[in-house]
mmCIF file of C-alpha atoms in Angstrom:
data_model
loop_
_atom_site.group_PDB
_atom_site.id
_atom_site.type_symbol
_atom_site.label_atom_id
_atom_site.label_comp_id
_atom_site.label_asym_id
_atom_site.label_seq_id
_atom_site.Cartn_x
_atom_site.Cartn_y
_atom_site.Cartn_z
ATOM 1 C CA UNK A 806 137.948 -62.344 237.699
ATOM 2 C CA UNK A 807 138.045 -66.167 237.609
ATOM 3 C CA UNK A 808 134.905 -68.303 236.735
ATOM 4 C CA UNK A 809 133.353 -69.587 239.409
ATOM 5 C CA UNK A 810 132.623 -72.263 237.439
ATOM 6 C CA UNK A 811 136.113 -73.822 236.159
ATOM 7 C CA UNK A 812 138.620 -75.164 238.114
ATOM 8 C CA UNK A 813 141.767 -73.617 239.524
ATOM 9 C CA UNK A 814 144.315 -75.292 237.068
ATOM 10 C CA UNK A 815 147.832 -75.880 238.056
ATOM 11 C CA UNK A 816 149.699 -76.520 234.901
ATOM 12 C CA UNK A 817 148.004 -80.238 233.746
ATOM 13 C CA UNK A 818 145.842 -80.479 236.791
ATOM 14 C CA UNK A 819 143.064 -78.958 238.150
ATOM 15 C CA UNK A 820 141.414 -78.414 241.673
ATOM 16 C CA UNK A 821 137.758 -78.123 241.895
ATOM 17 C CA UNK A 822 135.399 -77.442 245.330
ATOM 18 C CA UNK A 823 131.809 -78.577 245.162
ATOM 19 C CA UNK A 824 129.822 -77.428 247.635
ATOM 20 C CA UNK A 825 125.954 -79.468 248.722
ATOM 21 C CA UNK A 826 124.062 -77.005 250.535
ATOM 22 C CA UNK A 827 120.984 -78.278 252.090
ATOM 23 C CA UNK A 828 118.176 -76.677 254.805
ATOM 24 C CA UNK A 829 115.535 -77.920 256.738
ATOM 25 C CA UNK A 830 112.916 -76.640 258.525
ATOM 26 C CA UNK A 831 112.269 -77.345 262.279
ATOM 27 C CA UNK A 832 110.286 -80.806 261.366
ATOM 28 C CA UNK A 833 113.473 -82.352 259.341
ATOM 29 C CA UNK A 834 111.498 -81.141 256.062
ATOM 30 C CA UNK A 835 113.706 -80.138 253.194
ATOM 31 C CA UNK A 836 113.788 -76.731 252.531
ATOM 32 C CA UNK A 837 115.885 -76.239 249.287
ATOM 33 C CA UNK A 838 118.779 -77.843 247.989
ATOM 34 C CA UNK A 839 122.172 -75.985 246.682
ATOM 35 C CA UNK A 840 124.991 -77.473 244.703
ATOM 36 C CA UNK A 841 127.351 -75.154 243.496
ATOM 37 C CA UNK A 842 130.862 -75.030 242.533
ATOM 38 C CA UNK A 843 134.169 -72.982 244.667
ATOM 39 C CA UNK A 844 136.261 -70.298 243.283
ATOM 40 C CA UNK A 845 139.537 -70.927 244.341
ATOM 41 C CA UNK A 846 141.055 -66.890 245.802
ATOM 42 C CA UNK A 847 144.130 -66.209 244.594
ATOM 43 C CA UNK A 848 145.412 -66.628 248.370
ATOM 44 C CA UNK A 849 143.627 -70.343 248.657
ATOM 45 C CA UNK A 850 145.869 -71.316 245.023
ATOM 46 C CA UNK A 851 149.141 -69.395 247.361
ATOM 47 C CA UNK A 852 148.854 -71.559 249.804
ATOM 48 C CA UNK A 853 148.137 -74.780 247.795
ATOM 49 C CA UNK A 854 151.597 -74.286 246.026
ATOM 50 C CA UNK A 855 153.524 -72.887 249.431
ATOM 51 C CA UNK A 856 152.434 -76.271 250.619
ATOM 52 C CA UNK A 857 152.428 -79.060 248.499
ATOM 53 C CA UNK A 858 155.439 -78.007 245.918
ATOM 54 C CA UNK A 859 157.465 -75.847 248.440
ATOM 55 C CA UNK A 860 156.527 -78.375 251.787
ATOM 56 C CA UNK A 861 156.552 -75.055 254.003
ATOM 57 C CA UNK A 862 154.264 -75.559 257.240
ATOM 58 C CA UNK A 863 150.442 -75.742 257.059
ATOM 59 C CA UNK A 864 147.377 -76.740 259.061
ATOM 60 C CA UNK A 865 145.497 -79.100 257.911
ATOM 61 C CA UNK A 866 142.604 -78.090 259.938
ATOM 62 C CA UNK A 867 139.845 -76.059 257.349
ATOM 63 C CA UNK A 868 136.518 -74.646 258.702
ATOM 64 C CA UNK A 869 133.432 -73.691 256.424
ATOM 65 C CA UNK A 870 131.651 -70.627 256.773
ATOM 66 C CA UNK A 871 128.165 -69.230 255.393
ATOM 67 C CA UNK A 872 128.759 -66.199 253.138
ATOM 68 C CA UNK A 873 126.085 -62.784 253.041
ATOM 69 C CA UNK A 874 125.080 -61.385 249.716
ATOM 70 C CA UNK A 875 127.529 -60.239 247.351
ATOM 71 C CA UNK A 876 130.251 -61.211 244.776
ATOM 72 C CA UNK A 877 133.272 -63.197 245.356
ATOM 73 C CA UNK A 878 136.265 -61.937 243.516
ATOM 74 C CA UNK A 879 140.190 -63.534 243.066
ATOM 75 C CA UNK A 880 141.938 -61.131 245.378
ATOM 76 C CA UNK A 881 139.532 -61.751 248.367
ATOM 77 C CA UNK A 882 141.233 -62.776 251.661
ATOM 78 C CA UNK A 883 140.024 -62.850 255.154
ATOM 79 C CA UNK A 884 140.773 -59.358 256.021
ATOM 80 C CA UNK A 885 139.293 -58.125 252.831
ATOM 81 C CA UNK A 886 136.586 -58.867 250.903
ATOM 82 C CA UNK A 887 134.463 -55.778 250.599
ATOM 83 C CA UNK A 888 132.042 -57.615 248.125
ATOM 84 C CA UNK A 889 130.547 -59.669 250.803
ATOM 85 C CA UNK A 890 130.120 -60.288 254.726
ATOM 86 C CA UNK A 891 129.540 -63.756 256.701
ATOM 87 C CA UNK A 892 126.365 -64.508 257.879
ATOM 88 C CA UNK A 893 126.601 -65.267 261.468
ATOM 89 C CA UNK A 894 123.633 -65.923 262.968
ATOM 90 C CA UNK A 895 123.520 -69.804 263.970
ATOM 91 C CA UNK A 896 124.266 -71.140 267.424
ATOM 92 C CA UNK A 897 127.751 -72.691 267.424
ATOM 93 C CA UNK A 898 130.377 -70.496 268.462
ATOM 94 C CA UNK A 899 132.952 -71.214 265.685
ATOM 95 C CA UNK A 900 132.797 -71.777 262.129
ATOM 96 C CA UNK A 901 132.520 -75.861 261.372
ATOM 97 C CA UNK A 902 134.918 -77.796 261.380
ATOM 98 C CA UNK A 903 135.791 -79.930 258.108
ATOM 99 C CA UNK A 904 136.734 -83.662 258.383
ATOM 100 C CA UNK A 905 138.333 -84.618 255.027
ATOM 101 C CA UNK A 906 137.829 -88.674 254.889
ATOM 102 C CA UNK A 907 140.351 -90.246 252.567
ATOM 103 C CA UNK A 908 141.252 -89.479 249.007
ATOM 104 C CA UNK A 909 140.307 -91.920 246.580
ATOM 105 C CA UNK A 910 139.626 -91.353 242.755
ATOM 106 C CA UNK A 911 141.437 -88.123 242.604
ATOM 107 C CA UNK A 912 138.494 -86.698 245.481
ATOM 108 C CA UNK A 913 138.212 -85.620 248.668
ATOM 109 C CA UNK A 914 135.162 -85.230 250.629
ATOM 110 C CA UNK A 915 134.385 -83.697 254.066
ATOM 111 C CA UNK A 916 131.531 -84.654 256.532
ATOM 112 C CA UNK A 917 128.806 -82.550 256.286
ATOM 113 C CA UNK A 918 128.838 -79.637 258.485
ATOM 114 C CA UNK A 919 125.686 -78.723 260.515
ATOM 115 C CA UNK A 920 124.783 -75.056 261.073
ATOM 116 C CA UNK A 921 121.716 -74.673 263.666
ATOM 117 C CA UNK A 922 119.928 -71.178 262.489
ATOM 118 C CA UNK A 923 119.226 -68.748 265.235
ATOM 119 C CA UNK A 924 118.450 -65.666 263.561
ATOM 120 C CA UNK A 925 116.504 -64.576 260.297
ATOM 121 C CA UNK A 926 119.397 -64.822 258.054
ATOM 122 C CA UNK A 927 119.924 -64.642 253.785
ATOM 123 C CA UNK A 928 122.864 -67.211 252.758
ATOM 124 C CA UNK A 929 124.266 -66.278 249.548
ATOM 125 C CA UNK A 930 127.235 -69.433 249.670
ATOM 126 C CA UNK A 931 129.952 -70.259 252.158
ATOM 127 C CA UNK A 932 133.813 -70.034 251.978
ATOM 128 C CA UNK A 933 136.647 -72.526 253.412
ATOM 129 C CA UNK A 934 139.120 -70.923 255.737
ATOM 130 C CA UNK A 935 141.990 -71.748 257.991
ATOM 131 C CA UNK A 936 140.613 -69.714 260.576
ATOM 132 C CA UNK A 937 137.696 -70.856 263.218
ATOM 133 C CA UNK A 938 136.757 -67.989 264.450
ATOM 134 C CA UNK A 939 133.212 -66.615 263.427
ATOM 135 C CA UNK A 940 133.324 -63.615 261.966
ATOM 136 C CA UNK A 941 137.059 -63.865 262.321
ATOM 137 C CA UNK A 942 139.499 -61.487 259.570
ATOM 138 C CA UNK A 943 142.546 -63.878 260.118
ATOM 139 C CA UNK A 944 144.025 -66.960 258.529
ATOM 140 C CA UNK A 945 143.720 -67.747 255.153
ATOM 141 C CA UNK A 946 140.600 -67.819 252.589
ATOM 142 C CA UNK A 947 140.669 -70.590 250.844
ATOM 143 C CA UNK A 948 138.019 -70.214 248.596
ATOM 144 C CA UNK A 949 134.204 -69.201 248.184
ATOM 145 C CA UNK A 950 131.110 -69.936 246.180
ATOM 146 C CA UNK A 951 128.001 -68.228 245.261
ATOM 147 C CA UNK A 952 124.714 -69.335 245.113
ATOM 148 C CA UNK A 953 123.069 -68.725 241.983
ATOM 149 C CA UNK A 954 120.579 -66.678 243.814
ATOM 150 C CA UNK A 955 120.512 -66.077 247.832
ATOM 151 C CA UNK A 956 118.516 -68.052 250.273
ATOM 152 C CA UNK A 957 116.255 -67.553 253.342
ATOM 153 C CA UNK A 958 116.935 -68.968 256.549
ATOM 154 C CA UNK A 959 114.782 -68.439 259.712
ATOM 155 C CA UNK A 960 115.386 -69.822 263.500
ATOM 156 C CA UNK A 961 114.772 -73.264 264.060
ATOM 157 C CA UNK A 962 116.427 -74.459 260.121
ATOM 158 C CA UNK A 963 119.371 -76.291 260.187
ATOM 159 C CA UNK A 964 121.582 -75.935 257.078
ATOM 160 C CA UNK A 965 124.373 -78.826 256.770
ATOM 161 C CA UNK A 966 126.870 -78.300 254.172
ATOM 162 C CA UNK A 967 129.508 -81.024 252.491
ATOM 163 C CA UNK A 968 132.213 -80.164 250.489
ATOM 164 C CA UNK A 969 134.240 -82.470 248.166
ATOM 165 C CA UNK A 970 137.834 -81.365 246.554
ATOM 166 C CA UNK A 971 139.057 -82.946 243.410
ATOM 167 C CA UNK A 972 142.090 -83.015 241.939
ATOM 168 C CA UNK A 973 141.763 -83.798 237.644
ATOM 169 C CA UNK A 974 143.933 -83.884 234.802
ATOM 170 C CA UNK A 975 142.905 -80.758 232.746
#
């Protein structure tokens, strides 16, 4: 399995995901802060070399979701990842939407995505997909993290999530 930890490296260059996972209570307070690093699927590091060195068609529309307990591994995809589920239980309907600004320094960072809790609910990380569909088996899985241990989450918490891409010269 790949470390979570290193970067998906493409010959000199390397792409990293780090992930800023914070949760509040109902007043605003701060709950607990996350900041973890993305394993990069074998599908997600597919479809970064389909793309940029073959130029076939892509969306550049990417949506974050909150994974359940369990393991990441290489060969997850959408359709299959048997180590772990999604957590569902917030109020919007989809997964959130990421809004890459613009690249600059060899990064990439999204707006931070808001997930209103409506359920009792452990998060254990969150994944990047193609696909906006909660709980949704289809599009591409992009990549994954894990938390170093899984978190609590009860109704009223808001959880907002940024994630940054870089691009480095390994």
């Amino acid at each position: 399995m790949t470390d979570p930890q290193k970067p998906l490296e493409l010959g000199p260059l390397a792409i990293e995901h780090t992930y800023v996972f914070e949760a509040f209570d109902k007043d605003g307070r701060l709950k607990w802060r996350e900041e973890v690093k993305n394993l990069v699927v074998t599908e997600g590091r597919n479809d970064v070399l389909d793309k940029y060195y073959k130029g076939s068609a892509y969306s550049a529309a990417h949506y974050l979701g909150l994974k359940g307990a369990g393991t990441i591994a290489a060969a997850d995809t959408m359709a299959s990842h048997a180590g772990w589920s999604e957590v569902t239980g917030y109020s919007q309907g989809a997964r959130q939407t990421l809004s890459w600004g613009t690249a600059s320094s060899g990064s990439l960072a999204a707006s931070a995505a808001t997930f209103s809790i409506n359920a009792t609910v452990t998060v254990a990380g969150g994944f990047v997909t193609t696909n906006s569909t909660k709980g949704g088996t289809t599009g591409t899985l992009v990549g994954a993290t894990d938390f170093a241990a899984s978190r609590s989450l009860i109704s009223g918490d808001t959880l907002n999530v940024t994630v940054t891409a870089s691009l480095t010269s390994s």
